[in-house]
Coordinates of C-alpha atoms in Angstrom, one line a residue:
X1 CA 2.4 -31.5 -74.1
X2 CA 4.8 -34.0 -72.3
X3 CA 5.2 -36.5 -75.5
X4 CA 5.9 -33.6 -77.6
X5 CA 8.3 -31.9 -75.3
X6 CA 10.0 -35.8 -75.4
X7 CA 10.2 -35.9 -78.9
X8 CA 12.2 -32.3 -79.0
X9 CA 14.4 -33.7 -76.2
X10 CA 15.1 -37.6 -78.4
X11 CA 15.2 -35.2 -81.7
X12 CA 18.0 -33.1 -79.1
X13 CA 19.7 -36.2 -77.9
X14 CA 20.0 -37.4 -81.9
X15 CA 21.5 -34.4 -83.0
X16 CA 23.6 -34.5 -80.2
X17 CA 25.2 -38.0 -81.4
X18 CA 25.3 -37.2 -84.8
X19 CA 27.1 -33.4 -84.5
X20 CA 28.2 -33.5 -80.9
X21 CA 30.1 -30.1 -81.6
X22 CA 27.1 -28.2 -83.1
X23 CA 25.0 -25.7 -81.2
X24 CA 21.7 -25.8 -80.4
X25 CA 19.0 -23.6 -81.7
X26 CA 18.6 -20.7 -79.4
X27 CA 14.4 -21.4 -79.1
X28 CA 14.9 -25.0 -79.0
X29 CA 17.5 -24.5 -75.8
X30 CA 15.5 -22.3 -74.2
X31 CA 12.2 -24.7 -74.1
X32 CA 14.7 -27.9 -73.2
X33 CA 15.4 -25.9 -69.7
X34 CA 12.3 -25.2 -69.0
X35 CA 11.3 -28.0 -69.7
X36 CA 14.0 -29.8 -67.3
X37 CA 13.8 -26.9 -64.7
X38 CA 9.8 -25.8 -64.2
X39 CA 9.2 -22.3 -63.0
X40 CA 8.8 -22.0 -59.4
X41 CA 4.9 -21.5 -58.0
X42 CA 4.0 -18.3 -56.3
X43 CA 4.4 -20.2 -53.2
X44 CA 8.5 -21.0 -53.3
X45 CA 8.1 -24.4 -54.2
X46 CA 6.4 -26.9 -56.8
X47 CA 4.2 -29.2 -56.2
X48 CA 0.9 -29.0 -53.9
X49 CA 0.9 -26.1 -51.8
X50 CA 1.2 -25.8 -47.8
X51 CA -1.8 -26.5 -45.7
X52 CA -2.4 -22.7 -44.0
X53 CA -5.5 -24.3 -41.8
X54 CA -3.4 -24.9 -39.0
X55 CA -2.8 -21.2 -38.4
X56 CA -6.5 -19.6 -38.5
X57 CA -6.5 -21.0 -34.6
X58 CA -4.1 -17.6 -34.1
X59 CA -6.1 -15.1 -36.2
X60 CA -8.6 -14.1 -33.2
X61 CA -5.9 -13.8 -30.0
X62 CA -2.6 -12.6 -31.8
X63 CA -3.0 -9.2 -31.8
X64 CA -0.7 -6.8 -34.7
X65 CA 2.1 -6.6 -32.6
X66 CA 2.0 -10.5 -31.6
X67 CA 1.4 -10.0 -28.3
X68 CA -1.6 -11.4 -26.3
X69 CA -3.8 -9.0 -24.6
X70 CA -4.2 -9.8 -21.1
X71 CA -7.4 -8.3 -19.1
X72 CA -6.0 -5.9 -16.5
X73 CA -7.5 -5.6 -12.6
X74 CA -8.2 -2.6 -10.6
X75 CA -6.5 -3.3 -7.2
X76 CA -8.7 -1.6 -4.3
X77 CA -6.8 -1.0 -1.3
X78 CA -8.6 -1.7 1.7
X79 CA -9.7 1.8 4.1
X80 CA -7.5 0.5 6.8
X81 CA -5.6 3.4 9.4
X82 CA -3.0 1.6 11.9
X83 CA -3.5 5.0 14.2
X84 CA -7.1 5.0 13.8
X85 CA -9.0 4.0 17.3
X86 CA -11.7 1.3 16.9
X87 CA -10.6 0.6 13.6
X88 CA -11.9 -2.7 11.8
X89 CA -8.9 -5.4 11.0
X90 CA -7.7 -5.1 8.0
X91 CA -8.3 -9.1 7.2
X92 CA -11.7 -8.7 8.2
X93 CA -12.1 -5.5 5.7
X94 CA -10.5 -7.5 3.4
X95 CA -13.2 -10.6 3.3
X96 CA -15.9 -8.6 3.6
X97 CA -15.1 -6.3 0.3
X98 CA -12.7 -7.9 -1.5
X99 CA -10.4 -4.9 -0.8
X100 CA -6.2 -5.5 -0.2
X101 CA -4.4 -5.2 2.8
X102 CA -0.8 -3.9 2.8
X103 CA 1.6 -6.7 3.8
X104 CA 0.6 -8.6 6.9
X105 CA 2.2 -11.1 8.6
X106 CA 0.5 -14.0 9.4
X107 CA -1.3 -15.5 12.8
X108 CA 1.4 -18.2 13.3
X109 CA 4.0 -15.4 13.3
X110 CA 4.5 -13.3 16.2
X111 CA 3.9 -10.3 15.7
X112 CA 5.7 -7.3 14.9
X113 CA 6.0 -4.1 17.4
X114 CA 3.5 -1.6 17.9
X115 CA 4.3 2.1 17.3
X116 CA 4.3 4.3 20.7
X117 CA 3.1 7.7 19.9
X118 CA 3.0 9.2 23.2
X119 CA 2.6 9.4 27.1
X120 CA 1.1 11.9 28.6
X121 CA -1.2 12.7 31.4
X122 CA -4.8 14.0 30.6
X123 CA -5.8 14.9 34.3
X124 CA -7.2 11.6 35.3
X125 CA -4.3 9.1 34.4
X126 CA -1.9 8.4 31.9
X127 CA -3.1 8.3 28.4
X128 CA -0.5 5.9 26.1
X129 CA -1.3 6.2 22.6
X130 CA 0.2 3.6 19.8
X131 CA -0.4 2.3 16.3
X132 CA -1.0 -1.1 15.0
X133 CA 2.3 -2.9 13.4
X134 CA 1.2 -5.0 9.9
X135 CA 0.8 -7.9 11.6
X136 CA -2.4 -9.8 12.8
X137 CA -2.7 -9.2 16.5
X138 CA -5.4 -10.4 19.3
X139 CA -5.0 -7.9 21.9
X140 CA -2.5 -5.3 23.2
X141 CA -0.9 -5.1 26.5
X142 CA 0.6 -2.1 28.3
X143 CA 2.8 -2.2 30.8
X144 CA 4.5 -0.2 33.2
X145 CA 8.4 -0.5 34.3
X146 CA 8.0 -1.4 38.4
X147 CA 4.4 -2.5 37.9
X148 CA 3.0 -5.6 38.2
X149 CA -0.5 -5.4 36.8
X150 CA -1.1 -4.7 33.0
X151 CA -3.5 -3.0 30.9
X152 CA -4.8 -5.7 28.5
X153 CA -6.7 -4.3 25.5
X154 CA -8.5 -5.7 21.8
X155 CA -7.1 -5.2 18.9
X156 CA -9.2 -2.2 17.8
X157 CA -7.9 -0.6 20.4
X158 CA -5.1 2.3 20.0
X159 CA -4.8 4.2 23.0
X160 CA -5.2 2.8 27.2
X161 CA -5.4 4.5 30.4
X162 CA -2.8 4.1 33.3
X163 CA -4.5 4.9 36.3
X164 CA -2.1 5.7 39.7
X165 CA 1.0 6.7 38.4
X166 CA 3.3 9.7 40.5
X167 CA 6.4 8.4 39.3
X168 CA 8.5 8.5 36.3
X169 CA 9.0 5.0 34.7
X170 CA 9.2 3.8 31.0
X171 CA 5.9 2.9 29.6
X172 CA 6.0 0.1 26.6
X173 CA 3.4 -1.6 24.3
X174 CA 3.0 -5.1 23.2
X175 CA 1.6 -7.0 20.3
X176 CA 0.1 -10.4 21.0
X177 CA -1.4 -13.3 18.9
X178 CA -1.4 -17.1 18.8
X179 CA 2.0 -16.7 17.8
X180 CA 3.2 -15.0 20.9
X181 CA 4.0 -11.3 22.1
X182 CA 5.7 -8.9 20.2
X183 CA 9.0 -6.8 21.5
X184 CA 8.0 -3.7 23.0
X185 CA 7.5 -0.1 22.2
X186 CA 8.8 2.2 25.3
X187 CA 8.9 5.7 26.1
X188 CA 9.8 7.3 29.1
X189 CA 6.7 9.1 31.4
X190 CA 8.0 11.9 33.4
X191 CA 5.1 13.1 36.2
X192 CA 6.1 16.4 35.9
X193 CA 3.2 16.9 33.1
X194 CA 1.1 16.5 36.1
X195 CA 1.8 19.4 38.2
X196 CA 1.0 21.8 34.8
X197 CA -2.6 21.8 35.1
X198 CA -2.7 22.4 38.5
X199 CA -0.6 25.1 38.8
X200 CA -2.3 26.8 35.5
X201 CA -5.2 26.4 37.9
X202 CA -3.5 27.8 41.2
X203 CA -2.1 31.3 38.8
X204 CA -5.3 32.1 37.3
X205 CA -6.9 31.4 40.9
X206 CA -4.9 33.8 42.5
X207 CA -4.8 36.2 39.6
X208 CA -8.9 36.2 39.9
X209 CA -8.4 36.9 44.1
X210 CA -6.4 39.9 42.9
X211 CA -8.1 41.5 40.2
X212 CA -11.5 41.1 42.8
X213 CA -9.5 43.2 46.0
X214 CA -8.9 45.6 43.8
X215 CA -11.8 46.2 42.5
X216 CA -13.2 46.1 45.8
X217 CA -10.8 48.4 47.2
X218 CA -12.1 50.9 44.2
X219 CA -15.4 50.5 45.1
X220 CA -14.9 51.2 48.7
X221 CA -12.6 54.3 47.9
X222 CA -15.5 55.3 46.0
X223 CA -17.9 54.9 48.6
X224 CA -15.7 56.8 50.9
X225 CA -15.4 59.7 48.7
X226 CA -19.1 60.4 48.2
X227 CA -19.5 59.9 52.0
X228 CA -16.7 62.5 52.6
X229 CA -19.0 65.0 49.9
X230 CA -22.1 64.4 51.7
X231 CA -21.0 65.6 54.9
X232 CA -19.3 68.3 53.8
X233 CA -22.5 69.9 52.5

């Protein structure tokens, strides 16, 4: 095929030299291009085609949208209450089930400050009731403003007992670790919750005392009347 398609293109050339101004033959010009100017391959481009083996490494993990799907984890939040009394640390929760705690600090920062709840007197002593800050925390100490002596507490712990206390004074909270102590959470105790139970106690005493003399002095009226009765017959 090549040496005929060169003997039509030295047969071209000699005609060429010998009636440069003639024209061509329309079949004969339309094989010389082809000839000089191949079709191209269903590929874009002659010769030996492109070497597609390097791709098939994709075809499994590229998914249609080219994206790789990534395996997604169920996050379990740990059953962890900061109100909650004797509840388990969160950390310890959290290495025993694999569960998440919310955003604790750590043990070589101090720790942040308990929340006081309330103050109030239960008719034995002062009951102070708190919740945990998001911090990891040995104990708890409670204090009293004028006092000395603290109530020291673990850290499972969310409410303490003041015993002694007539006076008003401001009652705070702490948060301690290895760290150090926390600031304080303070609330002001005022004794006067005191004196309500008793004096419930002292009105439905003498209530009772009256509600019995009267129905004694019925009874004796009573009494008095029938005896009246019998010696009149």
């Amino acid at each position: 095929m090549r040496r005929k398609l060169t003997q039509i293109q030295m047969k071209i050339t000699s005609n060429r030299m010998t009636n440069p101004t003639g024209d061509l033959p329309l079949p004969l010009l339309i094989i010389c291009l082809v000839s000089i100017n191949p079709l191209p391959t269903a590929s874009g481009v002659t010769g030996k085609p492109p070497d597609l083996s390097e791709y098939d490494v994709y075809e499994d993990t590229v998914t249609p949208s080219g994206l790789v799907p990534v395996s997604q984890q169920v996050i379990q939040r740990c059953d962890y209450d900061p109100c909650r009394e004797d509840q388990t640390p969160c950390l310890t929760l959290s290495a025993a089930t694999g569960c998440s705690c919310p955003g604790f600090t750590l043990d070589s920062d101090i720790p942040e400050a308990p929340k006081l709840k309330s103050v109030s007197y239960n008719g034995s002593g002062v009951v102070v009731r708190w919740c945990a800050p998001y911090s990891q925390v040995t104990t708890y100490v409670v204090a009293v403003e004028g006092r000395e002596d603290e109530l020291v507490l673990e850290e499972t712990r969310r409410s303490g007992i003041v015993q002694d206390m007539d006076h008003r004074a401001k009652v705070c909270v702490f948060a301690v670790n290895s760290a150090g102590k926390s600031d304080g959470s303070c609330m002001m105790y005022r004794p006067v919750d005191n004196w309500l139970p008793l004096t419930s106690g002292l009105i439905g005493g003498a209530v009772g005392l009256l509600l019995l003399l009267l129905l004694v002095g019925l009874l004796w009226r009573r009494r008095r009347q029938k005896d009246m009765e019998t010696r009149n017959v």
